[in-house]
Coordinates of N, CA, C and O in Angstrom, one line a residue:
S1 N 23.4 -0.6 -44.9 CA 24.2 0.7 -44.3 C 25.1 1.0 -45.4 O 25.7 0.8 -46.0
W2 N 25.3 2.7 -45.0 CA 26.2 3.1 -46.2 C 27.8 3.0 -45.5 O 28.0 3.3 -44.2
T3 N 28.4 3.1 -46.5 CA 30.1 2.9 -45.8 C 30.7 3.7 -47.2 O 30.3 3.7 -48.2
S4 N 31.6 4.2 -46.8 CA 32.8 4.9 -47.7 C 34.1 4.0 -47.8 O 34.5 3.7 -46.9
A5 N 33.9 3.5 -49.3 CA 35.5 2.6 -49.6 C 36.1 2.8 -50.8 O 35.3 3.2 -51.7
P6 N 37.2 2.5 -51.2 CA 37.8 2.7 -52.5 C 36.5 1.8 -53.1 O 36.1 0.9 -52.8
L7 N 36.7 1.9 -54.8 CA 35.8 1.1 -55.5 C 36.6 -0.1 -55.4 O 37.8 -0.5 -55.6
K8 N 35.9 -1.0 -55.4 CA 36.1 -2.7 -55.4 C 36.2 -3.2 -56.9 O 36.0 -4.6 -56.8
G9 N 36.3 -2.6 -57.8 CA 36.3 -3.2 -59.1 C 35.9 -1.8 -60.0 O 36.0 -0.4 -59.8
P10 N 36.2 -2.2 -61.4 CA 35.7 -1.0 -62.5 C 34.4 -0.5 -62.4 O 33.3 -1.3 -61.6
L11 N 34.2 0.7 -62.4 CA 33.1 1.5 -62.5 C 31.9 0.8 -63.1 O 30.9 0.8 -62.1
A12 N 32.0 0.3 -64.1 CA 31.0 -0.4 -64.4 C 30.4 -1.6 -64.0 O 29.1 -1.7 -63.8
E13 N 31.3 -2.3 -63.4 CA 30.7 -3.1 -62.3 C 30.2 -2.7 -61.0 O 29.7 -3.4 -60.2
V14 N 30.8 -1.7 -60.4 CA 30.5 -1.1 -59.3 C 29.2 -0.5 -59.1 O 28.4 -0.4 -58.3
L15 N 29.0 0.4 -60.1 CA 28.0 1.5 -60.0 C 26.6 0.6 -60.2 O 25.7 1.7 -59.5
P16 N 26.2 -0.4 -60.8 CA 24.8 -0.6 -60.7 C 24.0 -1.0 -59.3 O 22.9 -1.0 -59.0
A17 N 25.1 -1.2 -58.4 CA 24.6 -1.4 -56.7 C 25.2 -0.4 -55.9 O 24.7 -0.5 -54.7
A18 N 25.7 0.6 -56.4 CA 26.2 1.6 -55.2 C 26.3 3.1 -55.8 O 26.4 3.0 -57.2
T19 N 26.5 4.1 -55.3 CA 26.5 5.4 -55.6 C 28.0 5.5 -55.6 O 28.9 5.0 -54.7
V20 N 28.8 6.1 -56.4 CA 30.2 6.3 -56.6 C 30.3 7.8 -56.4 O 29.6 8.4 -57.0
Y21 N 31.2 8.4 -55.6 CA 31.4 10.0 -55.4 C 32.8 10.0 -55.2 O 33.6 9.4 -54.9
A22 N 33.0 11.3 -55.3 CA 34.1 11.8 -55.4 C 34.1 13.4 -54.4 O 33.3 14.4 -55.1
N23 N 34.6 13.1 -53.5 CA 34.6 14.7 -52.5 C 35.8 15.5 -53.5 O 36.7 15.1 -53.8
N24 N 35.7 16.9 -53.2 CA 36.4 17.7 -53.8 C 36.6 17.7 -55.2 O 37.4 17.7 -55.7
A25 N 35.6 17.3 -56.0 CA 35.9 17.0 -57.0 C 36.4 17.9 -57.9 O 37.2 17.5 -59.2
G26 N 36.7 19.0 -57.6 CA 37.0 20.2 -58.5 C 38.6 20.2 -58.3 O 39.4 20.7 -59.6
M27 N 39.0 19.4 -57.9 CA 40.4 19.2 -57.6 C 41.0 17.9 -58.9 O 42.0 17.9 -59.6
Y28 N 39.8 17.2 -59.4 CA 40.2 16.4 -60.6 C 39.5 16.5 -62.0 O 39.9 16.4 -62.8
M29 N 38.5 17.4 -61.8 CA 37.5 17.8 -63.0 C 37.6 19.4 -63.6 O 37.0 20.4 -62.6
P30 N 38.5 19.8 -64.2 CA 38.7 21.5 -64.5 C 37.3 21.9 -64.7 O 37.3 23.1 -64.1
A31 N 36.3 21.4 -65.2 CA 35.2 22.1 -65.4 C 34.4 22.6 -63.7 O 34.0 23.7 -63.4
L32 N 34.5 21.8 -63.0 CA 33.9 21.8 -61.4 C 35.2 23.0 -60.9 O 34.6 23.4 -59.9
A33 N 36.1 22.7 -61.1 CA 36.9 23.8 -60.5 C 36.7 25.0 -60.9 O 36.9 26.0 -60.0
E34 N 36.6 25.2 -62.5 CA 36.0 26.6 -62.5 C 34.8 27.2 -61.8 O 34.7 28.3 -61.4
L35 N 33.7 26.0 -61.9 CA 32.8 26.6 -60.9 C 33.1 26.9 -59.4 O 32.4 28.3 -59.4
C36 N 34.0 26.1 -58.9 CA 34.2 26.4 -57.4 C 34.9 27.8 -57.5 O 34.4 28.5 -56.7
I37 N 35.9 28.3 -58.3 CA 36.7 29.5 -58.2 C 35.3 30.3 -58.3 O 35.6 31.4 -57.9
A38 N 34.5 30.2 -59.3 CA 33.4 31.5 -59.6 C 32.8 31.7 -58.3 O 32.4 32.7 -58.0
G39 N 32.6 30.4 -57.8 CA 31.6 30.6 -56.5 C 32.5 31.6 -55.7 O 31.9 32.4 -54.8
V40 N 33.5 31.0 -55.4 CA 34.5 31.9 -54.7 C 34.5 33.3 -54.7 O 34.3 34.1 -54.0
E41 N 34.9 33.6 -55.9 CA 35.1 35.2 -56.6 C 33.7 36.0 -56.3 O 33.4 37.0 -56.0
T42 N 32.4 35.3 -56.6 CA 31.0 35.8 -56.3 C 30.6 36.0 -54.9 O 30.1 37.0 -54.8
F43 N 30.8 34.9 -54.2 CA 30.3 34.8 -52.6 C 31.5 35.4 -51.7 O 30.9 35.8 -50.7
G44 N 32.5 35.1 -52.1 CA 33.5 35.3 -51.1 C 33.8 34.4 -50.2 O 34.2 34.3 -48.9
W45 N 32.9 32.9 -50.3 CA 33.3 31.8 -49.3 C 33.8 30.8 -49.8 O 34.0 30.6 -51.1
P46 N 34.6 29.9 -49.0 CA 35.2 28.6 -49.3 C 34.0 28.0 -49.8 O 32.7 27.6 -49.4
I47 N 34.3 27.3 -51.3 CA 33.6 26.4 -51.9 C 34.2 25.2 -52.3 O 35.4 25.0 -53.0
T48 N 33.6 24.2 -52.3 CA 34.0 22.8 -52.8 C 32.9 22.2 -53.7 O 31.9 22.1 -53.1
C49 N 33.3 21.2 -54.5 CA 32.0 20.6 -55.4 C 32.3 18.9 -55.2 O 33.4 18.5 -55.3
N50 N 31.4 18.2 -54.5 CA 31.4 16.7 -54.8 C 30.7 16.4 -55.9 O 29.6 17.1 -56.3
A51 N 31.0 15.2 -56.8 CA 30.1 14.5 -57.6 C 29.8 13.3 -57.4 O 30.6 12.4 -56.5
Y52 N 28.5 12.9 -57.2 CA 28.0 11.5 -57.3 C 27.3 10.8 -58.5 O 26.6 11.7 -59.3
L53 N 27.3 10.1 -58.3 CA 27.0 9.2 -60.0 C 26.5 7.6 -59.1 O 27.0 7.0 -58.6
S54 N 25.2 7.8 -59.8 CA 24.3 6.5 -59.0 C 23.6 6.1 -60.6 O 23.2 6.9 -61.6
A55 N 23.4 4.9 -60.5 CA 22.8 4.1 -61.5 C 21.4 4.3 -61.7 O 20.6 4.8 -60.4
P56 N 20.6 4.4 -62.6 CA 19.3 4.5 -62.9 C 18.8 3.5 -62.1 O 18.9 2.3 -62.0
G57 N 17.4 3.8 -61.1 CA 16.8 3.0 -60.6 C 17.3 2.5 -59.1 O 16.6 1.9 -58.6
L58 N 18.2 3.1 -58.7 CA 19.0 2.7 -57.5 C 18.0 3.5 -56.3 O 17.7 4.5 -56.5
Q59 N 17.7 2.8 -55.5 CA 16.5 3.1 -54.5 C 17.0 4.1 -53.5 O 16.5 5.1 -53.3
V60 N 18.3 4.0 -52.7 CA 19.0 4.9 -52.3 C 20.3 4.9 -52.5 O 21.3 3.8 -52.7
S61 N 20.8 6.2 -52.7 CA 22.0 6.4 -53.1 C 22.9 6.9 -52.0 O 24.0 6.5 -51.7
V62 N 22.3 7.6 -51.2 CA 22.7 7.9 -49.6 C 21.9 7.8 -48.8 O 20.7 8.8 -49.1
P63 N 22.2 7.3 -47.3 CA 20.7 7.8 -46.6 C 20.5 8.7 -46.1 O 21.3 9.8 -46.2
P64 N 19.4 9.4 -45.3 CA 19.0 10.6 -44.9 C 20.0 11.0 -43.8 O 20.4 10.3 -42.8
H65 N 20.5 12.0 -43.8 CA 21.4 12.6 -43.0 C 21.4 14.0 -43.1 O 20.8 15.0 -43.8
T66 N 22.3 14.8 -42.2 CA 22.4 16.1 -42.1 C 23.9 16.5 -42.4 O 24.7 15.9 -41.9
D67 N 23.7 17.8 -43.2 CA 25.3 18.4 -43.3 C 25.3 19.2 -42.7 O 24.6 20.3 -42.1
R68 N 26.6 19.6 -42.1 CA 27.3 20.9 -41.2 C 27.3 22.2 -42.1 O 27.1 23.1 -41.7
Q69 N 27.4 22.0 -43.3 CA 27.4 23.3 -43.9 C 26.3 23.0 -45.2 O 25.3 22.7 -45.1
D70 N 26.0 24.7 -45.6 CA 24.9 24.9 -46.5 C 25.3 24.2 -48.0 O 26.4 24.1 -48.2
V71 N 24.6 23.7 -48.5 CA 24.3 22.6 -49.8 C 23.7 23.1 -50.7 O 22.4 23.4 -50.6
L72 N 24.3 23.4 -51.9 CA 23.3 23.3 -53.0 C 23.4 22.3 -53.9 O 24.8 22.0 -54.3
V73 N 22.3 21.6 -54.4 CA 22.3 20.6 -55.0 C 22.0 21.3 -56.8 O 21.1 21.6 -56.8
L74 N 22.8 20.5 -57.4 CA 22.9 20.9 -59.0 C 22.8 19.4 -59.6 O 23.5 18.6 -59.5
Q75 N 21.3 19.0 -59.9 CA 21.2 17.6 -60.3 C 21.1 17.8 -62.2 O 20.5 18.4 -62.7
T76 N 22.1 17.1 -63.0 CA 22.1 17.2 -64.0 C 21.6 16.4 -65.0 O 21.6 16.6 -66.0
T77 N 21.3 15.3 -64.4 CA 20.9 14.2 -65.2 C 19.8 13.2 -64.5 O 20.0 12.9 -63.1
G78 N 18.8 12.7 -65.1 CA 18.0 11.6 -64.4 C 16.9 12.3 -63.6 O 16.9 13.7 -63.6
R79 N 16.6 11.7 -62.9 CA 15.2 12.2 -61.6 C 15.7 11.6 -60.4 O 16.0 10.5 -60.4
K80 N 15.3 12.4 -59.1 CA 15.2 11.8 -58.0 C 14.3 12.5 -57.3 O 13.9 13.9 -57.4
R81 N 13.6 11.7 -56.3 CA 12.8 12.3 -55.2 C 13.6 12.7 -54.1 O 14.2 12.1 -53.3
W82 N 13.7 14.2 -54.1 CA 14.4 15.1 -53.0 C 13.5 15.1 -51.8 O 12.6 15.9 -51.8
K83 N 14.1 14.9 -50.4 CA 13.4 15.5 -49.2 C 14.3 16.4 -48.6 O 15.3 15.7 -48.1
V84 N 13.6 17.3 -48.1 CA 14.6 18.3 -47.6 C 13.6 18.3 -46.2 O 12.7 19.0 -46.1
Y85 N 14.6 18.6 -45.1 CA 13.8 18.6 -43.8 C 14.5 19.6 -43.0 O 15.8 20.2 -43.6
A86 N 13.9 20.0 -42.2 CA 14.6 21.1 -41.1 C 15.7 20.7 -40.3 O 15.5 19.5 -40.1
P87 N 16.6 21.6 -40.0 CA 17.8 21.3 -39.5 C 17.6 20.6 -38.1 O 16.5 21.3 -37.3
P88 N 18.1 19.7 -37.2 CA 17.9 19.3 -36.3 C 18.2 20.3 -35.0 O 19.0 21.1 -35.2

């Protein structure tokens, strides 16, 4: 099952078996902050950026779920099979 918890060790030790994420990553990463600001200026909507980091070969990073908000996914590296379903 999926749980959210603080890292239980150095990133190099945790990453092979789990997905590490940062909600509101724009608060910690200036480049993502700039992206969020550009989105707010362009669309006039509140925007946040979350960052997810998974090791290659990890079968499940986050189990299937529904988000309450619209989501735009930008995958910058690697590959993943994405399944998109109609809302419930």
